[in-house]
Amino acid sequence: MSAEIRPLRCLLFLLAALFVAGAWFGTAGNSFRSWGAVCWIASVALVWIALDGPTDLPPSRRLSAAAGVALLGILGVAAALRLADLAAAPPDMTSDHVEKLLDVQRILDGQHPVFMGSNGGREGLHFYTLAALAVVTGHGLDFELLKLGSAIVGVLGVGVAFWAGREIAGGSAAELTGLLAAALTAVSWWHVMLSRLGLRIVWAPLFVCLVAGFLARGLRSGRRRDFLAAGLALGLGLNAYQALRMLPVFVLAGWGLTLVLRPSGQRDSRASLRNIAVLALVAAAVCVPLARFAHDAPVVFWERVSGRIFDDVAPWPQGAGAVLRQLGVNAVRTAGMFHVRGDSAWITGDPAGAPALDRLTGALLLAGIVLLGTRIVRRRDPGDILVLTGFAVMLLPTALAVGRPIEVPSATRASGALPFVMFLAAAAGVRALLPLSRAAGPLAAAACVVLGLAYGLAANAREYFGNAMSAYRASTFPYREAGQLLAGFARAHGAPGNVFMVAAPHWWDHRAVGIESGDPRWDNGLLPESLSEGLAEKMGANAGTPRAFRPEAPLFFFVEPSETKTLAALSTRFSLGRARRIATSRRGRDVVVFRAERWEPPSGAEPLLGSTR
């Protein structure tokens, strides 16, 4: 580095430090102030510029015409699997989805939190992306917006899987490896589920691909700019999903093993230390607002992670021996999720325990582990080292869930391992295809690829759209149907504030009904033990809003069919009321609606409604 540049670099570092301080103080109180956001963006840009080395762009890699056509076909299949008939699969939201939409609503209402503190705490990148999508498209806040957002990220993730697979593989087979990794990702029911789920989890494979791809390229070439890009991707990933908090462990482990295992003639320890420090500084600059929140509210920041590891559920009270045994059990279950039994939660898996991979991909994964293991001994290539390291490290978020062993394995917390799984399978596939191509010709090899992917597509589509969605429909509630009832009443009487939902154990989330009616701010949920107080509170809280109570209009109550005491209390209170059971499209998910033709003021000191419990 020339001497005349150093004063300028020092000045840039000083300015970057000032803007980092501005970002730290400008995001206090879990809020992006305008000046704090400007300082944050400026600090990241200044850190990048100050650390950037000479312009040493990597050599361009142009796609061959055949590869370009193949990639477009893969992306087309990926888009079809992720975007087709989003309304039907998955059909209805859960309370998790409700929390996400309410967070997006808060952003659109002018609040700008760094970290979403409700529902166990969630990183903010996904929610700001959804808010931007709602503004750009004019889409309302509903389940379709959530699914559209995650599906778009899923399709982008397939494209990034091609790029990462090519960068990690390197060499003459890089293009084919990238194409096969993208194709396996495109048809994977695991990735399709994440893409259509409407949650932020689908960001994990995308950011893992970016970090791994840039890191592999940087470790091979030593180019400063690749480490800068890896640091930027790492920082953004930490703002996307909590399982990606393992990404720094992956980066350090992969870098350290590469440094140790590479032949001595290819090592430059000082340059390597500078490059990993560059990566860390950029990632730290991106994470300043998140770090400020973690400093201000560490309990909230770590709530989801600590809940899975240190929950009061056994085996923690039983001592270290029990914990180690549970860790062993978790490790076995996690290792078996690809071939034996996968995630059995109905929202993210198949209660029947279907493995995360179809049989062909599962077989290729095992072959890929053996292949890369032996290849590391011979070649000690950074890409191979990173893949096996990432495969092990990114499974830790599910394997370490000692406090929630019933949730092991988890397809969501293991989502960071998905790109490495697909790369291992792709590497094994390429290793088998190259000799076949030389012996029988490229057309024979291409035919084998097409047949294998057709099998995978059929098996994975059957698993997701058949088995998994059948379990999902049987387990969720028909919120869309209830929302249509609420919307119909509001249109007929202009009184959405006259509609109420009485809570019951393990029953409907009234907020989801409001969202599906087209009114995310409808919040007329009542507790059965305090109907009188709750009704009076809602009538007062909604005054002066479009949900104001109108005494001249009918009243409408949603009640769980087995809540006979609630129905009796309503019948006693409203002499002109009647109850009607409405069958929904879901077996065992019927609802009783109680309609009172008008408001009947209580006489004397009579309470609005008596306690039902």
Coordinates of C-alpha atoms in Angstrom, one line a residue:
M1 CA 0.0 0.0 0.0
S2 CA 1.5 3.3 -1.0
A3 CA 2.4 5.8 1.7
E4 CA 0.4 8.7 0.2
I5 CA -2.8 6.8 0.5
R6 CA -2.5 6.1 4.2
P7 CA -3.6 9.6 5.5
L8 CA -6.7 9.4 3.4
R9 CA -7.5 5.9 4.7
C10 CA -7.0 7.1 8.3
L11 CA -9.4 10.0 7.7
L12 CA -12.0 7.6 6.3
F13 CA -11.6 5.3 9.3
L14 CA -12.1 8.4 11.6
L15 CA -15.3 9.4 9.7
A16 CA -16.5 5.8 9.8
A17 CA -16.0 5.7 13.6
L18 CA -18.0 8.9 14.0
F19 CA -20.8 7.6 11.9
V20 CA -20.8 4.3 13.7
A21 CA -21.2 6.3 16.9
G22 CA -24.1 8.2 15.3
A23 CA -25.7 4.9 14.3
W24 CA -25.2 3.5 17.9
F25 CA -26.9 6.5 19.5
G26 CA -29.4 7.1 16.7
T27 CA -30.9 3.6 17.1
A28 CA -31.3 3.7 20.9
G29 CA -34.6 2.7 22.3
N30 CA -35.2 0.1 19.6
S31 CA -36.0 2.8 16.9
F32 CA -34.4 3.9 13.7
R33 CA -34.4 7.6 13.9
S34 CA -33.9 9.3 10.5
W35 CA -30.4 10.6 11.4
G36 CA -29.5 7.3 13.0
A37 CA -30.4 5.4 9.8
V38 CA -28.4 7.8 7.7
C39 CA -25.4 7.4 10.0
W40 CA -25.7 3.6 9.8
I41 CA -25.8 3.5 6.0
A42 CA -22.9 6.0 5.8
S43 CA -20.8 4.1 8.3
V44 CA -21.1 0.8 6.4
A45 CA -20.2 2.6 3.1
L46 CA -17.2 4.4 4.7
V47 CA -15.9 1.2 6.4
W48 CA -16.1 -0.6 3.0
I49 CA -14.3 2.3 1.2
A50 CA -11.6 2.5 3.9
L51 CA -10.9 -1.2 3.8
D52 CA -11.1 -1.8 0.1
G53 CA -7.9 -2.7 -1.6
P54 CA -6.8 -2.1 -5.2
T55 CA -9.4 -2.8 -7.8
D56 CA -8.9 -6.5 -8.4
L57 CA -12.2 -7.7 -9.8
P58 CA -12.3 -11.5 -10.3
P59 CA -12.3 -12.7 -13.9
S60 CA -15.7 -12.7 -15.4
R61 CA -17.4 -16.1 -15.9
R62 CA -19.8 -16.1 -18.8
L63 CA -22.4 -18.7 -18.9
S64 CA -22.4 -21.0 -21.9
A65 CA -25.6 -20.9 -24.0
A66 CA -26.6 -24.3 -22.8
A67 CA -26.1 -23.4 -19.2
G68 CA -28.0 -20.2 -19.6
V69 CA -31.0 -22.1 -21.0
A70 CA -30.7 -24.7 -18.3
L71 CA -30.6 -22.0 -15.6
L72 CA -33.7 -20.3 -17.0
G73 CA -35.5 -23.6 -17.0
I74 CA -34.5 -24.3 -13.4
L75 CA -35.7 -20.8 -12.3
G76 CA -39.0 -21.4 -14.2
V77 CA -39.6 -24.6 -12.3
A78 CA -38.6 -22.9 -9.0
A79 CA -41.0 -20.1 -9.7
A80 CA -43.9 -22.5 -10.6
L81 CA -43.4 -24.5 -7.4
R82 CA -43.2 -21.5 -5.2
L83 CA -45.8 -19.1 -6.7
A84 CA -48.5 -21.3 -8.2
D85 CA -51.8 -21.3 -6.3
L86 CA -50.4 -19.5 -3.2
A87 CA -53.9 -19.1 -1.9
A88 CA -54.4 -22.8 -1.4
A89 CA -51.0 -23.9 -0.1
P90 CA -50.7 -23.2 2.7
P91 CA -54.4 -22.3 3.1
D92 CA -54.6 -20.3 6.3
M93 CA -52.3 -18.5 8.6
T94 CA -51.3 -19.2 12.2
S95 CA -50.7 -16.9 15.1
D96 CA -47.0 -16.6 14.0
H97 CA -48.2 -15.1 10.7
V98 CA -50.5 -12.7 12.6
E99 CA -47.6 -11.4 14.6
K100 CA -45.6 -10.8 11.4
L101 CA -48.4 -8.9 9.7
L102 CA -49.0 -6.7 12.8
D103 CA -45.2 -5.9 12.8
V104 CA -45.5 -4.8 9.1
Q105 CA -48.5 -2.7 10.0
R106 CA -46.5 -1.0 12.7
I107 CA -43.8 -0.1 10.2
L108 CA -46.4 1.3 7.7
D109 CA -47.9 3.3 10.6
G110 CA -44.6 5.1 11.1
Q111 CA -42.9 3.0 13.8
H112 CA -39.4 1.9 12.9
P113 CA -38.1 -0.7 15.3
V114 CA -34.7 -2.3 14.9
F115 CA -35.9 -5.6 16.5
M116 CA -39.4 -6.9 16.7
G117 CA -39.7 -7.6 20.4
S118 CA -43.0 -9.5 20.4
N119 CA -43.6 -13.2 20.0
G120 CA -40.1 -14.1 21.3
G121 CA -38.3 -11.5 19.3
R122 CA -37.5 -11.3 15.6
E123 CA -34.9 -9.6 13.4
G124 CA -36.2 -6.7 11.3
L125 CA -34.9 -7.2 7.7
H126 CA -37.9 -9.4 6.6
F127 CA -40.5 -7.0 7.9
Y128 CA -39.1 -3.9 6.2
T129 CA -38.9 -5.9 3.0
L130 CA -42.5 -6.8 3.3
A131 CA -43.5 -3.2 4.1
A132 CA -41.7 -2.1 0.9
L133 CA -43.4 -4.9 -1.1
A134 CA -46.8 -3.8 0.2
V135 CA -46.1 -0.1 -0.8
V136 CA -44.7 -1.0 -4.2
T137 CA -47.4 -3.4 -5.2
G138 CA -50.3 -1.8 -3.3
H139 CA -51.0 -5.2 -1.8
G140 CA -53.1 -5.3 1.4
L141 CA -51.8 -6.8 4.6
D142 CA -52.9 -10.4 4.5
F143 CA -51.5 -13.9 4.3
E144 CA -51.0 -13.6 0.6
L145 CA -48.5 -10.8 1.1
L146 CA -46.5 -12.9 3.5
K147 CA -46.5 -15.9 1.1
L148 CA -45.7 -13.7 -1.9
G149 CA -42.7 -12.1 0.0
S150 CA -41.2 -15.5 1.0
A151 CA -41.8 -17.0 -2.4
I152 CA -39.9 -14.3 -4.2
V153 CA -37.0 -14.7 -1.8
G154 CA -37.2 -18.5 -2.4
V155 CA -36.9 -18.0 -6.2
L156 CA -34.0 -15.6 -5.7
G157 CA -32.4 -18.2 -3.4
V158 CA -32.4 -20.8 -6.2
G159 CA -30.6 -18.4 -8.4
V160 CA -28.1 -17.6 -5.7
A161 CA -27.6 -21.3 -5.1
F162 CA -26.4 -21.7 -8.7
W163 CA -23.9 -18.8 -8.2
A164 CA -22.7 -20.1 -4.9
G165 CA -22.4 -23.7 -6.1
R166 CA -20.3 -22.5 -9.1
E167 CA -18.0 -20.3 -6.8
I168 CA -17.5 -23.0 -4.2
A169 CA -16.8 -25.8 -6.7
G170 CA -14.3 -23.9 -8.9
G171 CA -12.5 -25.7 -11.7
S172 CA -13.8 -27.1 -14.9
A173 CA -17.0 -28.6 -13.4
A174 CA -18.0 -25.4 -11.5
E175 CA -20.8 -24.5 -13.9
L176 CA -22.4 -28.0 -13.9
T177 CA -22.1 -28.2 -10.1
G178 CA -23.9 -24.9 -9.7
L179 CA -26.7 -25.9 -12.1
L180 CA -27.2 -29.2 -10.3
A181 CA -27.2 -27.5 -6.9
A182 CA -29.8 -25.0 -8.1
A183 CA -31.9 -27.7 -9.7
L184 CA -31.9 -29.8 -6.5
T185 CA -32.8 -26.8 -4.5
A186 CA -35.6 -25.8 -6.9
V187 CA -37.4 -29.2 -6.6
S188 CA -36.7 -29.8 -2.9
W189 CA -39.9 -29.9 -0.8
W190 CA -37.9 -28.6 2.1
H191 CA -37.0 -25.4 0.2
V192 CA -40.5 -25.2 -1.3
M193 CA -42.0 -25.3 2.1
L194 CA -39.8 -22.5 3.4
S195 CA -40.5 -20.5 0.3
R196 CA -44.3 -20.8 0.6
L197 CA -44.5 -20.6 4.4
G198 CA -44.7 -16.8 4.6
L199 CA -42.0 -16.5 7.4
R200 CA -38.5 -15.0 7.4
I201 CA -36.8 -18.4 7.5
V202 CA -36.4 -18.6 3.8
W203 CA -33.7 -15.9 4.0
A204 CA -31.4 -18.3 5.7
P205 CA -30.4 -20.4 2.7
L206 CA -30.0 -17.3 0.6
F207 CA -27.6 -15.5 3.0
V208 CA -25.7 -18.8 3.7
C209 CA -25.1 -19.1 -0.1
L210 CA -23.9 -15.5 -0.3
V211 CA -21.5 -15.8 2.6
A212 CA -20.1 -19.2 1.5
G213 CA -19.7 -18.2 -2.1
F214 CA -17.8 -15.0 -1.4
L215 CA -15.8 -16.6 1.3
A216 CA -14.7 -19.5 -0.9
R217 CA -13.7 -17.1 -3.7
G218 CA -11.8 -14.9 -1.2
L219 CA -10.0 -17.8 0.4
R220 CA -8.8 -19.1 -3.0
S221 CA -7.8 -15.7 -4.4
G222 CA -7.0 -13.6 -1.4
R223 CA -8.9 -10.7 -3.0
R224 CA -9.9 -8.1 -0.4
R225 CA -13.2 -7.3 -2.1
D226 CA -14.5 -10.9 -1.7
F227 CA -14.0 -10.7 2.0
L228 CA -15.8 -7.3 2.1
A229 CA -18.8 -8.8 0.3
A230 CA -18.8 -11.8 2.6
G231 CA -18.8 -9.5 5.6
L232 CA -21.7 -7.5 4.1
A233 CA -23.7 -10.7 3.5
L234 CA -22.9 -11.9 7.0
G235 CA -24.1 -8.7 8.6
L236 CA -27.3 -8.6 6.7
G237 CA -27.9 -12.3 7.4
L238 CA -27.7 -11.6 11.2
N239 CA -30.5 -9.1 10.7
A240 CA -32.7 -11.7 9.0
Y241 CA -33.1 -14.9 11.1
Q242 CA -31.9 -16.1 14.5
A243 CA -30.5 -19.4 13.2
L244 CA -28.0 -17.4 11.2
R245 CA -26.3 -16.4 14.5
M246 CA -24.3 -19.5 13.7
L247 CA -22.9 -17.9 10.6
P248 CA -20.0 -16.2 12.4
V249 CA -19.1 -19.7 13.9
F250 CA -19.1 -21.1 10.3
V251 CA -17.0 -18.3 9.0
L252 CA -14.4 -18.6 11.7
A253 CA -14.3 -22.4 11.6
G254 CA -14.1 -22.5 7.8
W255 CA -11.4 -19.9 7.7
G256 CA -9.4 -21.4 10.5
L257 CA -9.5 -25.0 9.0
T258 CA -8.6 -23.7 5.6
L259 CA -5.6 -21.8 7.1
V260 CA -4.5 -25.0 9.0
L261 CA -5.1 -27.5 6.2
R262 CA -3.8 -25.7 3.2
P263 CA -0.2 -26.6 2.2
S264 CA 2.4 -24.4 3.7
G265 CA 3.5 -23.1 0.4
Q266 CA 0.0 -21.6 -0.2
R267 CA -0.4 -20.0 3.3
D268 CA 0.0 -16.3 4.0
S269 CA -1.1 -16.0 7.6
R270 CA -0.7 -12.3 7.8
A271 CA -2.8 -11.6 4.7
S272 CA -5.3 -14.1 5.8
L273 CA -5.7 -12.5 9.2
R274 CA -6.1 -9.1 7.6
N275 CA -8.8 -10.4 5.3
I276 CA -10.8 -12.1 8.1
A277 CA -10.5 -8.9 10.1
V278 CA -11.9 -6.9 7.1
L279 CA -14.8 -9.3 6.9
A280 CA -15.5 -8.9 10.6
L281 CA -15.3 -5.1 10.5
V282 CA -17.8 -4.8 7.7
A283 CA -20.2 -7.3 9.4
A284 CA -19.9 -5.4 12.7
A285 CA -20.7 -2.1 11.0
V286 CA -23.9 -3.6 9.4
C287 CA -24.9 -5.0 12.8
V288 CA -24.5 -1.8 14.9
P289 CA -28.2 -1.2 15.3
L290 CA -28.8 -4.8 16.2
A291 CA -25.9 -4.7 18.6
R292 CA -27.4 -1.6 20.2
F293 CA -30.7 -3.5 20.8
A294 CA -28.8 -6.5 22.2
H295 CA -27.0 -4.2 24.6
D296 CA -30.2 -2.5 25.7
A297 CA -32.4 -5.6 25.9
P298 CA -30.3 -8.7 26.1
V299 CA -33.1 -10.8 27.6
V300 CA -35.4 -10.1 24.6
F301 CA -32.6 -10.4 22.1
W302 CA -31.7 -13.9 23.3
E303 CA -35.2 -15.1 24.3
R304 CA -35.8 -17.4 21.3
V305 CA -32.3 -18.9 21.4
S306 CA -32.3 -19.4 25.2
G307 CA -35.8 -20.8 25.2
R308 CA -34.7 -23.6 22.9
I309 CA -31.5 -24.4 24.8
F310 CA -32.2 -23.5 28.4
D311 CA -36.0 -24.1 28.7
D312 CA -37.1 -25.6 32.0
V313 CA -38.0 -28.8 30.3
A314 CA -35.8 -31.8 31.1
P315 CA -33.0 -32.6 31.1
W316 CA -31.5 -29.4 32.6
P317 CA -32.8 -30.0 36.2
Q318 CA -31.3 -33.6 36.0
G319 CA -27.7 -32.5 35.7
A320 CA -24.8 -32.5 33.2
G321 CA -25.1 -36.3 32.4
A322 CA -28.7 -35.9 31.3
V323 CA -27.9 -32.9 29.2
L324 CA -25.1 -34.7 27.4
R325 CA -27.3 -37.7 26.8
Q326 CA -30.0 -35.4 25.3
L327 CA -27.4 -33.8 23.2
G328 CA -26.4 -37.2 21.9
V329 CA -30.1 -38.0 21.1
N330 CA -30.5 -34.6 19.4
A331 CA -27.4 -35.3 17.3
V332 CA -28.7 -38.6 16.1
R333 CA -32.1 -37.2 15.3
T334 CA -30.6 -34.3 13.4
A335 CA -28.3 -36.6 11.4
G336 CA -31.4 -38.8 10.6
M337 CA -33.6 -35.9 9.4
F338 CA -32.4 -36.4 5.8
H339 CA -33.0 -40.1 5.5
V340 CA -35.0 -41.5 8.4
R341 CA -37.4 -39.0 10.1
G342 CA -37.6 -35.3 9.5
D343 CA -39.5 -32.4 11.1
S344 CA -42.9 -33.7 12.3
A345 CA -44.5 -30.3 13.1
W346 CA -47.5 -29.8 10.9
I347 CA -46.6 -26.2 10.1
T348 CA -43.1 -26.9 8.8
G349 CA -43.0 -30.6 8.1
D350 CA -45.0 -33.7 7.9
P351 CA -46.5 -35.3 11.1
A352 CA -45.8 -38.7 9.5
G353 CA -42.1 -37.8 9.8
A354 CA -41.1 -37.7 6.1
P355 CA -37.4 -37.1 5.7
A356 CA -36.2 -33.7 4.4
L357 CA -34.8 -35.3 1.2
D358 CA -36.2 -37.6 -1.4
R359 CA -34.4 -40.9 -1.8
L360 CA -32.2 -39.8 -4.7
T361 CA -31.0 -36.6 -3.1
G362 CA -30.5 -38.4 0.1
A363 CA -28.3 -41.0 -1.5
L364 CA -26.3 -38.3 -3.3
L365 CA -25.8 -36.5 0.0
L366 CA -24.2 -39.5 1.6
A367 CA -22.0 -40.0 -1.5
G368 CA -21.1 -36.3 -1.4
I369 CA -20.0 -36.4 2.2
V370 CA -17.6 -39.3 1.4
L371 CA -16.4 -37.6 -1.8
L372 CA -15.6 -34.2 -0.2
G373 CA -14.0 -35.9 2.8
T374 CA -11.6 -37.8 0.6
R375 CA -11.1 -34.8 -1.7
I376 CA -10.0 -32.6 1.3
V377 CA -7.3 -35.1 2.1
R378 CA -6.0 -34.9 -1.5
R379 CA -6.6 -31.3 -2.5
R380 CA -7.3 -29.3 0.7
D381 CA -9.4 -27.0 -1.4
P382 CA -11.2 -24.1 0.6
G383 CA -14.5 -24.8 -1.1
D384 CA -14.6 -28.4 0.1
I385 CA -13.5 -27.4 3.6
L386 CA -16.2 -24.8 3.8
V387 CA -19.0 -27.1 2.6
L388 CA -18.3 -29.8 5.2
T389 CA -17.7 -27.2 7.9
G390 CA -20.9 -25.4 7.1
F391 CA -22.9 -28.6 6.9
A392 CA -21.9 -29.5 10.5
V393 CA -22.1 -26.0 12.0
M394 CA -25.4 -24.9 10.5
L395 CA -27.1 -28.0 11.9
L396 CA -26.2 -26.9 15.4
P397 CA -29.3 -24.6 15.9
T398 CA -31.5 -27.6 15.8
A399 CA -29.1 -30.1 17.5
L400 CA -28.6 -27.8 20.5
A401 CA -32.3 -27.5 21.3
V402 CA -31.8 -29.3 24.6
G403 CA -34.6 -27.5 26.2
R404 CA -37.1 -28.4 23.5
P405 CA -36.1 -31.9 22.4
I406 CA -39.6 -32.5 21.0
E407 CA -38.7 -29.9 18.3
V408 CA -35.7 -31.9 17.1
P409 CA -35.1 -32.1 14.2
S410 CA -36.4 -28.7 13.0
A411 CA -36.6 -28.0 9.3
T412 CA -36.5 -24.3 10.1
R413 CA -33.6 -24.1 12.5
A414 CA -31.6 -26.4 10.2
S415 CA -32.4 -24.2 7.2
G416 CA -28.9 -22.8 7.2
A417 CA -27.5 -26.2 6.3
L418 CA -29.8 -26.6 3.3
P419 CA -27.3 -25.0 0.7
F420 CA -24.5 -27.3 1.9
V421 CA -26.8 -30.3 1.7
M422 CA -27.6 -29.5 -1.9
F423 CA -24.0 -28.8 -2.8
L424 CA -22.8 -32.1 -1.4
A425 CA -25.5 -33.9 -3.4
A426 CA -24.6 -31.9 -6.5
A427 CA -20.9 -32.6 -6.2
A428 CA -21.7 -36.3 -6.0
G429 CA -24.0 -36.1 -9.0
V430 CA -21.3 -34.3 -11.1
R431 CA -18.7 -36.9 -10.0
A432 CA -21.0 -39.6 -11.4
L433 CA -22.1 -37.7 -14.6
L434 CA -18.6 -36.8 -15.9
P435 CA -17.5 -40.4 -16.5
L436 CA -20.9 -41.2 -18.0
S437 CA -20.7 -38.2 -20.3
R438 CA -17.2 -39.3 -21.5
A439 CA -18.4 -43.0 -22.0
A440 CA -21.9 -42.6 -23.4
G441 CA -21.9 -39.0 -24.6
P442 CA -23.4 -35.7 -23.2
L443 CA -26.9 -36.5 -24.3
A444 CA -26.9 -39.7 -22.2
A445 CA -25.7 -37.7 -19.2
A446 CA -28.3 -35.0 -19.8
A447 CA -31.0 -37.6 -20.1
C448 CA -30.0 -39.1 -16.7
V449 CA -30.1 -35.6 -15.1
V450 CA -33.6 -34.9 -16.6
L451 CA -34.9 -38.3 -15.4
G452 CA -33.4 -37.8 -11.9
L453 CA -34.9 -34.3 -11.5
A454 CA -38.2 -35.5 -12.9
Y455 CA -38.3 -38.2 -10.2
G456 CA -37.3 -35.6 -7.5
L457 CA -39.9 -33.2 -8.7
A458 CA -42.7 -35.8 -8.6
A459 CA -41.6 -37.1 -5.2
N460 CA -41.2 -33.7 -3.6
A461 CA -44.4 -32.2 -5.1
R462 CA -46.3 -35.2 -3.8
E463 CA -44.8 -34.8 -0.3
Y464 CA -45.4 -31.0 0.0
F465 CA -48.7 -30.5 -1.9
G466 CA -50.1 -33.8 -0.8
N467 CA -48.9 -35.1 2.5
A468 CA -47.6 -31.9 4.2
M469 CA -50.5 -29.7 3.0
S470 CA -53.1 -32.3 4.0
A471 CA -51.7 -32.2 7.6
Y472 CA -51.5 -28.4 7.5
R473 CA -55.2 -28.1 6.4
A474 CA -56.3 -30.5 9.1
S475 CA -54.4 -28.6 11.8
T476 CA -55.0 -24.9 11.1
F477 CA -58.3 -22.9 11.4
P478 CA -60.4 -21.6 8.5
Y479 CA -59.6 -18.0 9.3
R480 CA -60.4 -16.9 5.7
E481 CA -64.0 -18.2 6.1
A482 CA -64.5 -16.5 9.4
G483 CA -63.0 -13.3 7.9
Q484 CA -65.5 -13.4 5.1
L485 CA -68.3 -13.6 7.7
L486 CA -66.9 -10.6 9.5
A487 CA -66.5 -8.7 6.2
G488 CA -70.0 -9.6 5.1
F489 CA -71.5 -8.3 8.4
A490 CA -69.5 -5.1 8.1
R491 CA -70.7 -4.5 4.5
A492 CA -74.3 -5.2 5.5
H493 CA -74.5 -3.1 8.6
G494 CA -71.4 -0.8 8.5
A495 CA -70.5 -1.9 12.0
P496 CA -67.4 -4.0 12.2
G497 CA -67.1 -2.8 15.8
N498 CA -70.3 -4.8 16.7
V499 CA -68.6 -8.1 15.9
F500 CA -66.7 -9.9 18.7
M501 CA -64.9 -13.2 19.2
V502 CA -65.0 -14.9 22.5
A503 CA -61.7 -16.7 23.3
A504 CA -61.4 -20.4 24.1
P505 CA -58.4 -22.7 24.8
H506 CA -56.6 -23.7 21.7
W507 CA -59.1 -22.0 19.5
W508 CA -59.1 -19.2 16.9
D509 CA -56.8 -16.1 17.0
H510 CA -59.3 -13.3 16.6
R511 CA -56.6 -11.1 15.0
A512 CA -56.3 -13.5 12.1
V513 CA -60.0 -13.2 11.5
G514 CA -59.7 -9.4 11.4
I515 CA -56.8 -9.6 8.9
E516 CA -58.7 -12.0 6.7
S517 CA -61.7 -9.6 6.7
G518 CA -59.4 -6.9 5.2
D519 CA -59.1 -5.0 8.5
P520 CA -55.8 -5.7 10.3
R521 CA -56.8 -3.3 13.1
W522 CA -60.0 -5.2 14.1
D523 CA -59.2 -6.4 17.6
N524 CA -62.5 -7.3 19.2
G525 CA -61.4 -10.4 21.1
L526 CA -63.2 -11.1 24.5
L527 CA -62.2 -13.3 27.4
P528 CA -65.1 -15.5 28.6
E529 CA -64.3 -14.9 32.3
S530 CA -64.7 -11.1 31.8
L531 CA -67.2 -10.6 29.1
S532 CA -68.9 -7.6 30.7
E533 CA -65.6 -5.7 31.3
G534 CA -64.2 -6.7 27.9
L535 CA -67.3 -5.6 26.0
A536 CA -67.3 -2.2 27.7
E537 CA -63.6 -1.8 27.1
K538 CA -63.9 -2.5 23.4
M539 CA -66.9 -0.2 23.0
G540 CA -64.8 2.6 24.6
A541 CA -61.6 1.8 22.8
N542 CA -63.2 1.8 19.3
A543 CA -65.0 5.1 19.8
G544 CA -64.2 7.6 17.0
T545 CA -62.7 4.9 14.7
P546 CA -64.2 3.0 11.8
R547 CA -64.7 0.2 14.3
A548 CA -66.9 2.3 16.6
F549 CA -69.7 0.4 18.3
R550 CA -73.2 1.3 16.9
P551 CA -76.0 0.5 19.3
E552 CA -78.7 0.6 16.6
A553 CA -77.0 -2.2 14.6
P554 CA -77.1 -5.9 15.4
L555 CA -74.3 -7.6 17.5
F556 CA -72.4 -10.6 16.3
F557 CA -70.4 -13.0 18.4
F558 CA -68.1 -15.8 17.4
V559 CA -68.2 -18.6 20.0
E560 CA -66.4 -22.0 20.2
P561 CA -69.2 -24.6 20.0
S562 CA -68.3 -26.3 23.3
E563 CA -68.5 -23.1 25.2
T564 CA -72.1 -23.6 26.4
K565 CA -71.7 -21.3 29.4
T566 CA -70.8 -18.4 27.2
L567 CA -73.7 -19.1 24.9
A568 CA -76.1 -19.3 27.9
A569 CA -74.8 -16.0 29.2
L570 CA -75.3 -14.3 25.8
S571 CA -78.8 -15.8 25.5
T572 CA -79.7 -14.5 29.0
R573 CA -78.3 -11.0 28.3
F574 CA -79.8 -10.5 24.8
S575 CA -83.5 -11.5 24.7
L576 CA -83.6 -11.0 20.9
G577 CA -80.5 -13.1 20.2
R578 CA -80.1 -16.5 18.7
A579 CA -77.2 -18.9 18.1
R580 CA -76.4 -20.7 14.9
R581 CA -73.8 -23.3 14.2
I582 CA -71.9 -22.8 11.0
A583 CA -70.0 -25.7 9.4
T584 CA -66.7 -24.8 7.9
S585 CA -64.6 -26.6 5.3
R586 CA -62.4 -28.1 8.1
R587 CA -63.5 -31.1 10.0
G588 CA -63.9 -30.3 13.7
R589 CA -63.4 -26.5 13.1
D590 CA -67.1 -25.4 13.2
V591 CA -68.1 -22.1 14.8
V592 CA -71.2 -20.9 16.6
V593 CA -72.3 -17.4 15.8
F594 CA -74.6 -15.6 18.2
R595 CA -76.5 -12.7 16.7
A596 CA -78.4 -10.1 18.8
E597 CA -80.7 -7.9 16.7
R598 CA -79.9 -4.8 18.7
W599 CA -78.2 -3.5 21.7
E600 CA -80.2 -3.9 24.9
P601 CA -79.0 -1.5 27.6
P602 CA -78.7 -3.3 31.0
S603 CA -81.4 -2.4 33.5
G604 CA -80.4 -0.7 36.7
A605 CA -77.2 -2.2 38.2
E606 CA -77.4 -5.3 36.0
P607 CA -74.0 -6.1 34.6
L608 CA -73.5 -6.1 30.8
L609 CA -72.8 -9.8 30.9
G610 CA -72.2 -12.2 33.7
S611 CA -69.0 -14.2 34.2
T612 CA -69.1 -17.5 32.3
R613 CA -66.4 -19.3 34.3

